[in-house]
Amino acid sequence: MTAGLDQFLQKLWNDYCALNPQAKKIYDLFSKQGETVINDHIAFRTFQHPKLGIQHISKHFEKYGYQARGEYFFKEKKLYAQHFEHADTNQPKIFISELELDKVSAKLKNQILDLIATLPQNFSESESHFISGRPWKLSHQQYMEMSLESEYAGWVAAHGFRTNHFTVLINSLKKYTTLPQVNEFVLGHGYQLNTSGGVIKGAPQEFLEQSSTMAEKIKVSFTDGTFEIPSCYYEFAKRYPKADGKLYQGFVAQSADKIFESTNR
Ligand code: NI
């Protein structure tokens, strides 16, 4: 069963690197330093809808043995998220968020429903939908309009279905054992970090510290031309042990809230 999962995760990584070359470059930089990079978690974005919502697409991970473990609310961004863990703790956690369509403006909701209406009923029945990219037609003007109200909505509308980010588990590194060391290494190679809420989100008392690159801008073709827009980002996480000595496996909503802004324009 793990073989199937490993294959699926490899496909996700390949698709993610194709869209986000900086992640592969940073991964290679760590590898050249003799580090073995382990993924802490893999994150996806979607819309809350019977065809596409978390409830509907998480089954593709549950079939490999993942189980829902925590839920998170992002009131201002109108997002809901859940994380999933595998019994084999070497497998990355899965973090899926969704835009709550009943909480956005009627205009944005209708724009999104129009996009979803073009999808076949069984669109997300296959796990390959996670690497299907944008499955609908979209103009850059529509993208800009949607992004004005919700950067998140604009991102999903423009990029469709692919991994939003992978995350380096700092605990698995040998030379770069703190978040400041990792950040310095990444900055030193010319990459930009997300400074929203401070470069380092979270603290040892919260059992999780995180930072992330700013998503690099890539050329994306729209019905009205080709434009540069933010793609994906790479995240770095350090976990701390709880009272029972085991590393905390959850997430911190306040930190994740700021990490979402790594794709802001
Ligand atoms: Ni993350």
mmCIF file of C-alpha atoms and ligand atoms in Angstrom:
data_model
loop_
_atom_site.group_PDB
_atom_site.id
_atom_site.type_symbol
_atom_site.label_atom_id
_atom_site.label_comp_id
_atom_site.label_asym_id
_atom_site.label_seq_id
_atom_site.Cartn_x
_atom_site.Cartn_y
_atom_site.Cartn_z
ATOM 1 C CA MET A 1 0.000 0.000 0.000
ATOM 2 C CA THR A 2 2.865 2.365 0.787
ATOM 3 C CA ALA A 3 4.299 1.771 -2.700
ATOM 4 C CA GLY A 4 1.145 3.253 -4.234
ATOM 5 C CA LEU A 5 1.309 6.184 -1.854
ATOM 6 C CA ASP A 6 4.997 6.800 -2.542
ATOM 7 C CA GLN A 7 4.285 6.825 -6.266
ATOM 8 C CA PHE A 8 1.422 9.270 -5.828
ATOM 9 C CA LEU A 9 3.528 11.604 -3.641
ATOM 10 C CA GLN A 10 6.337 11.476 -6.214
ATOM 11 C CA LYS A 11 3.887 12.565 -8.935
ATOM 12 C CA LEU A 12 2.761 15.453 -6.736
ATOM 13 C CA TRP A 13 6.396 16.482 -6.132
ATOM 14 C CA ASN A 14 7.217 16.388 -9.862
ATOM 15 C CA ASP A 15 4.182 18.499 -10.745
ATOM 16 C CA TYR A 16 4.958 20.946 -7.936
ATOM 17 C CA CYS A 17 8.606 21.345 -9.015
ATOM 18 C CA ALA A 18 7.563 21.942 -12.617
ATOM 19 C CA LEU A 19 5.382 24.836 -11.477
ATOM 20 C CA ASN A 20 7.767 26.040 -8.790
ATOM 21 C CA PRO A 21 11.421 25.524 -9.823
ATOM 22 C CA GLN A 22 12.732 27.335 -6.729
ATOM 23 C CA ALA A 23 11.577 24.455 -4.507
ATOM 24 C CA LYS A 24 13.651 21.923 -6.454
ATOM 25 C CA LYS A 25 16.636 24.299 -6.397
ATOM 26 C CA ILE A 26 16.408 24.763 -2.627
ATOM 27 C CA TYR A 27 15.894 21.014 -2.154
ATOM 28 C CA ASP A 28 19.056 20.404 -4.250
ATOM 29 C CA LEU A 29 21.012 22.991 -2.232
ATOM 30 C CA PHE A 30 20.218 21.079 0.966
ATOM 31 C CA SER A 31 21.067 17.757 -0.718
ATOM 32 C CA LYS A 32 24.467 19.136 -1.807
ATOM 33 C CA GLN A 33 25.128 19.934 1.845
ATOM 34 C CA GLY A 34 24.653 16.234 2.584
ATOM 35 C CA GLU A 35 21.161 16.675 3.999
ATOM 36 C CA THR A 36 18.332 14.218 3.463
ATOM 37 C CA VAL A 37 15.220 16.321 3.089
ATOM 38 C CA ILE A 38 12.070 14.834 4.616
ATOM 39 C CA ASN A 39 8.671 16.383 3.901
ATOM 40 C CA ASP A 40 6.782 17.488 6.990
ATOM 41 C CA HIS A 41 3.559 18.151 5.151
ATOM 42 C CA ILE A 42 2.052 18.741 1.734
ATOM 43 C CA ALA A 43 -0.663 21.361 1.336
ATOM 44 C CA PHE A 44 -3.569 21.725 -1.058
ATOM 45 C CA ARG A 45 -6.125 24.458 -1.685
ATOM 46 C CA THR A 46 -9.664 24.002 -2.930
ATOM 47 C CA PHE A 47 -13.189 25.395 -2.852
ATOM 48 C CA GLN A 48 -15.839 24.179 -0.386
ATOM 49 C CA HIS A 49 -18.205 22.466 -2.802
ATOM 50 C CA PRO A 50 -19.693 18.957 -3.208
ATOM 51 C CA LYS A 51 -17.459 18.363 -6.272
ATOM 52 C CA LEU A 52 -14.224 19.652 -4.761
ATOM 53 C CA GLY A 53 -14.411 20.139 -1.005
ATOM 54 C CA ILE A 54 -12.160 18.570 1.629
ATOM 55 C CA GLN A 55 -14.859 16.000 2.515
ATOM 56 C CA HIS A 56 -14.833 14.881 -1.080
ATOM 57 C CA ILE A 57 -11.134 14.867 -2.014
ATOM 58 C CA SER A 58 -9.603 13.636 1.252
ATOM 59 C CA LYS A 59 -10.718 10.090 0.343
ATOM 60 C CA HIS A 60 -7.779 9.924 -2.051
ATOM 61 C CA PHE A 61 -5.472 10.061 0.977
ATOM 62 C CA GLU A 62 -7.731 8.063 3.287
ATOM 63 C CA LYS A 63 -7.507 5.120 0.890
ATOM 64 C CA TYR A 64 -3.738 5.061 1.608
ATOM 65 C CA GLY A 65 -4.375 5.003 5.343
ATOM 66 C CA TYR A 66 -4.498 8.688 6.231
ATOM 67 C CA GLN A 67 -6.867 9.839 8.971
ATOM 68 C CA ALA A 68 -8.286 13.283 9.797
ATOM 69 C CA ARG A 69 -6.547 14.636 12.895
ATOM 70 C CA GLY A 70 -7.183 18.348 13.313
ATOM 71 C CA GLU A 71 -9.301 21.198 11.986
ATOM 72 C CA TYR A 72 -8.563 24.886 11.667
ATOM 73 C CA PHE A 73 -10.605 28.023 11.067
ATOM 74 C CA PHE A 74 -9.397 31.190 9.363
ATOM 75 C CA LYS A 75 -12.200 33.650 9.938
ATOM 76 C CA GLU A 76 -10.839 36.641 8.055
ATOM 77 C CA LYS A 77 -9.715 34.667 4.994
ATOM 78 C CA LYS A 78 -12.948 32.621 5.100
ATOM 79 C CA LEU A 79 -11.040 29.356 5.037
ATOM 80 C CA TYR A 80 -11.518 26.034 6.754
ATOM 81 C CA ALA A 81 -8.768 23.397 6.873
ATOM 82 C CA GLN A 82 -8.125 19.877 8.063
ATOM 83 C CA HIS A 83 -4.926 17.931 8.464
ATOM 84 C CA PHE A 84 -4.466 14.205 7.930
ATOM 85 C CA GLU A 85 -1.855 11.871 9.356
ATOM 86 C CA HIS A 86 -0.574 8.480 8.301
ATOM 87 C CA ALA A 87 0.116 5.687 10.812
ATOM 88 C CA ASP A 88 3.650 5.591 9.335
ATOM 89 C CA THR A 89 4.960 8.847 10.770
ATOM 90 C CA ASN A 90 7.641 9.013 8.056
ATOM 91 C CA GLN A 91 4.893 9.870 5.593
ATOM 92 C CA PRO A 92 4.160 13.582 5.249
ATOM 93 C CA LYS A 93 1.070 15.025 6.844
ATOM 94 C CA ILE A 94 -1.550 16.308 4.419
ATOM 95 C CA PHE A 95 -3.035 19.771 4.960
ATOM 96 C CA ILE A 96 -6.104 20.668 2.903
ATOM 97 C CA SER A 97 -7.820 24.037 3.094
ATOM 98 C CA GLU A 98 -10.969 25.212 1.342
ATOM 99 C CA LEU A 99 -12.585 28.589 0.698
ATOM 100 C CA GLU A 100 -16.000 28.747 2.369
ATOM 101 C CA LEU A 101 -18.205 29.853 -0.512
ATOM 102 C CA ASP A 102 -21.125 30.709 1.779
ATOM 103 C CA LYS A 103 -18.999 33.342 3.504
ATOM 104 C CA VAL A 104 -17.617 35.255 0.510
ATOM 105 C CA SER A 105 -19.527 37.950 -1.413
ATOM 106 C CA ALA A 106 -22.353 36.820 -3.703
ATOM 107 C CA LYS A 107 -20.331 38.110 -6.649
ATOM 108 C CA LEU A 108 -17.256 36.024 -5.869
ATOM 109 C CA LYS A 109 -19.363 33.001 -4.995
ATOM 110 C CA ASN A 110 -21.133 33.177 -8.359
ATOM 111 C CA GLN A 111 -17.844 33.582 -10.229
ATOM 112 C CA ILE A 112 -16.515 30.443 -8.547
ATOM 113 C CA LEU A 113 -19.749 28.484 -9.054
ATOM 114 C CA ASP A 114 -19.613 29.370 -12.768
ATOM 115 C CA LEU A 115 -16.118 27.861 -12.987
ATOM 116 C CA ILE A 116 -17.115 24.725 -11.073
ATOM 117 C CA ALA A 117 -20.222 24.293 -13.229
ATOM 118 C CA THR A 118 -17.972 23.578 -16.225
ATOM 119 C CA LEU A 119 -16.460 20.529 -14.487
ATOM 120 C CA PRO A 120 -17.854 17.037 -14.989
ATOM 121 C CA GLN A 121 -19.677 15.606 -11.988
ATOM 122 C CA ASN A 122 -16.919 13.037 -11.430
ATOM 123 C CA PHE A 123 -14.075 15.568 -11.772
ATOM 124 C CA SER A 124 -12.328 14.714 -8.497
ATOM 125 C CA GLU A 125 -13.087 10.986 -8.525
ATOM 126 C CA SER A 126 -9.554 10.194 -9.679
ATOM 127 C CA GLU A 127 -6.480 11.060 -7.582
ATOM 128 C CA SER A 128 -4.892 12.513 -10.726
ATOM 129 C CA HIS A 129 -7.145 15.552 -10.307
ATOM 130 C CA PHE A 130 -4.544 16.700 -7.711
ATOM 131 C CA ILE A 131 -2.135 17.300 -10.593
ATOM 132 C CA SER A 132 -4.682 18.350 -13.201
ATOM 133 C CA GLY A 133 -3.849 22.062 -13.132
ATOM 134 C CA ARG A 134 -6.517 24.556 -14.116
ATOM 135 C CA PRO A 135 -9.556 22.709 -15.473
ATOM 136 C CA TRP A 136 -11.553 25.789 -16.576
ATOM 137 C CA LYS A 137 -11.156 28.820 -18.815
ATOM 138 C CA LEU A 138 -10.166 31.998 -17.017
ATOM 139 C CA SER A 139 -9.225 35.513 -18.087
ATOM 140 C CA HIS A 140 -6.560 37.520 -16.300
ATOM 141 C CA GLN A 141 -9.219 40.130 -15.629
ATOM 142 C CA GLN A 142 -11.370 37.560 -13.817
ATOM 143 C CA TYR A 143 -8.294 36.451 -11.866
ATOM 144 C CA MET A 144 -7.573 40.035 -10.792
ATOM 145 C CA GLU A 145 -11.180 40.634 -9.749
ATOM 146 C CA MET A 146 -11.295 37.474 -7.682
ATOM 147 C CA SER A 147 -7.901 38.149 -6.093
ATOM 148 C CA LEU A 148 -9.006 41.597 -4.949
ATOM 149 C CA GLU A 149 -11.512 39.991 -2.591
ATOM 150 C CA SER A 150 -9.581 36.781 -1.906
ATOM 151 C CA GLU A 151 -5.959 36.096 -2.911
ATOM 152 C CA TYR A 152 -6.749 32.468 -2.143
ATOM 153 C CA ALA A 153 -9.687 32.366 -4.586
ATOM 154 C CA GLY A 154 -7.552 33.948 -7.307
ATOM 155 C CA TRP A 155 -4.785 31.398 -6.748
ATOM 156 C CA VAL A 156 -7.091 28.382 -7.024
ATOM 157 C CA ALA A 157 -8.907 29.866 -10.017
ATOM 158 C CA ALA A 158 -5.620 30.520 -11.855
ATOM 159 C CA HIS A 159 -3.619 27.406 -10.965
ATOM 160 C CA GLY A 160 -6.413 24.919 -10.413
ATOM 161 C CA PHE A 161 -5.534 21.670 -8.715
ATOM 162 C CA ARG A 162 -1.913 21.089 -7.798
ATOM 163 C CA THR A 163 0.170 21.096 -4.688
ATOM 164 C CA ASN A 164 0.375 24.521 -3.049
ATOM 165 C CA HIS A 165 3.496 23.709 -1.038
ATOM 166 C CA PHE A 166 5.809 21.041 0.264
ATOM 167 C CA THR A 167 7.580 21.548 3.582
ATOM 168 C CA VAL A 168 11.088 20.735 4.727
ATOM 169 C CA LEU A 169 11.077 19.098 8.175
ATOM 170 C CA ILE A 170 13.999 20.864 9.880
ATOM 171 C CA ASN A 171 14.137 18.161 12.586
ATOM 172 C CA SER A 172 15.423 15.777 9.895
ATOM 173 C CA LEU A 173 18.375 18.016 8.931
ATOM 174 C CA LYS A 174 21.804 17.470 10.464
ATOM 175 C CA LYS A 175 23.622 20.789 9.848
ATOM 176 C CA TYR A 176 20.775 23.274 9.699
ATOM 177 C CA THR A 177 18.948 22.511 12.915
ATOM 178 C CA THR A 178 17.261 25.824 13.704
ATOM 179 C CA LEU A 179 14.836 27.953 11.743
ATOM 180 C CA PRO A 180 17.170 31.013 11.768
ATOM 181 C CA GLN A 181 19.950 28.823 10.257
ATOM 182 C CA VAL A 182 17.618 27.536 7.540
ATOM 183 C CA ASN A 183 16.319 31.021 6.800
ATOM 184 C CA GLU A 184 19.849 32.399 6.528
ATOM 185 C CA PHE A 185 20.812 29.564 4.172
ATOM 186 C CA VAL A 186 17.785 30.185 1.938
ATOM 187 C CA LEU A 187 18.148 33.989 1.970
ATOM 188 C CA GLY A 188 21.881 33.617 1.299
ATOM 189 C CA HIS A 189 21.051 31.873 -1.965
ATOM 190 C CA GLY A 190 18.908 34.789 -3.077
ATOM 191 C CA TYR A 191 15.422 33.580 -2.201
ATOM 192 C CA GLN A 192 12.828 35.819 -0.616
ATOM 193 C CA LEU A 193 11.022 34.837 2.577
ATOM 194 C CA ASN A 194 7.467 35.689 3.599
ATOM 195 C CA THR A 195 7.707 38.386 6.290
ATOM 196 C CA SER A 196 3.989 38.643 7.110
ATOM 197 C CA GLY A 197 3.650 38.285 10.873
ATOM 198 C CA GLY A 198 7.477 38.072 11.122
ATOM 199 C CA VAL A 199 9.784 35.747 9.186
ATOM 200 C CA ILE A 200 9.351 33.022 11.836
ATOM 201 C CA LYS A 201 5.770 32.083 12.622
ATOM 202 C CA GLY A 202 5.045 30.296 15.879
ATOM 203 C CA ALA A 203 7.309 29.540 18.814
ATOM 204 C CA PRO A 204 8.665 26.560 20.772
ATOM 205 C CA GLN A 205 5.819 27.041 23.314
ATOM 206 C CA GLU A 206 3.391 26.374 20.453
ATOM 207 C CA PHE A 207 5.478 23.302 19.497
ATOM 208 C CA LEU A 208 5.813 24.487 15.883
ATOM 209 C CA GLU A 209 7.927 27.138 14.156
ATOM 210 C CA GLN A 210 7.531 27.818 10.440
ATOM 211 C CA SER A 211 8.843 30.038 7.681
ATOM 212 C CA SER A 212 8.335 30.016 3.917
ATOM 213 C CA THR A 213 9.619 31.491 0.704
ATOM 214 C CA MET A 214 7.507 33.992 -1.175
ATOM 215 C CA ALA A 215 5.950 32.240 -4.162
ATOM 216 C CA GLU A 216 7.934 32.990 -7.299
ATOM 217 C CA LYS A 217 6.112 34.636 -10.179
ATOM 218 C CA ILE A 218 5.624 32.493 -13.248
ATOM 219 C CA LYS A 219 4.063 33.114 -16.650
ATOM 220 C CA VAL A 220 0.537 31.770 -16.824
ATOM 221 C CA SER A 221 -1.624 31.878 -19.923
ATOM 222 C CA PHE A 222 -5.142 33.244 -19.625
ATOM 223 C CA THR A 223 -7.827 33.702 -22.277
ATOM 224 C CA ASP A 224 -6.741 37.361 -22.623
ATOM 225 C CA GLY A 225 -2.982 36.841 -22.702
ATOM 226 C CA THR A 226 -0.010 35.616 -20.684
ATOM 227 C CA PHE A 227 0.721 37.229 -17.334
ATOM 228 C CA GLU A 228 3.149 36.726 -14.471
ATOM 229 C CA ILE A 229 1.462 35.696 -11.230
ATOM 230 C CA PRO A 230 2.664 34.084 -7.958
ATOM 231 C CA SER A 231 2.858 30.277 -8.111
ATOM 232 C CA CYS A 232 3.813 28.018 -5.182
ATOM 233 C CA TYR A 233 6.182 28.359 -2.242
ATOM 234 C CA TYR A 234 8.450 26.152 -0.159
ATOM 235 C CA GLU A 235 7.967 25.924 3.591
ATOM 236 C CA PHE A 236 10.284 25.068 6.492
ATOM 237 C CA ALA A 237 8.990 23.660 9.767
ATOM 238 C CA LYS A 238 10.580 22.794 13.077
ATOM 239 C CA ARG A 239 8.553 20.727 15.517
ATOM 240 C CA TYR A 240 9.029 20.490 19.276
ATOM 241 C CA PRO A 241 8.208 17.644 21.674
ATOM 242 C CA LYS A 242 5.127 17.842 23.871
ATOM 243 C CA ALA A 243 5.100 16.761 27.530
ATOM 244 C CA ASP A 244 4.912 13.096 26.452
ATOM 245 C CA GLY A 245 8.206 13.477 24.552
ATOM 246 C CA LYS A 246 6.588 13.032 21.134
ATOM 247 C CA LEU A 247 6.891 15.739 18.483
ATOM 248 C CA TYR A 248 3.767 17.849 18.091
ATOM 249 C CA GLN A 249 2.101 16.822 14.813
ATOM 250 C CA GLY A 250 -0.594 19.480 14.480
ATOM 251 C CA PHE A 251 -0.621 22.997 13.094
ATOM 252 C CA VAL A 252 -1.001 26.482 14.580
ATOM 253 C CA ALA A 253 -3.867 28.385 12.950
ATOM 254 C CA GLN A 254 -2.410 31.827 13.628
ATOM 255 C CA SER A 255 0.859 30.834 11.917
ATOM 256 C CA ALA A 256 -0.856 29.100 8.996
ATOM 257 C CA ASP A 257 -2.929 32.242 8.524
ATOM 258 C CA LYS A 258 0.243 34.204 7.742
ATOM 259 C CA ILE A 259 1.803 31.382 5.697
ATOM 260 C CA PHE A 260 -1.208 31.585 3.320
ATOM 261 C CA GLU A 261 0.055 35.070 2.405
ATOM 262 C CA SER A 262 3.133 33.590 0.722
ATOM 263 C CA THR A 263 1.171 33.666 -2.539
ATOM 264 C CA ASN A 264 0.064 37.291 -2.214
ATOM 265 C CA ARG A 265 0.694 39.426 -5.289
HETATM 266 NI NI NI B 1 2.261 24.494 5.363
#
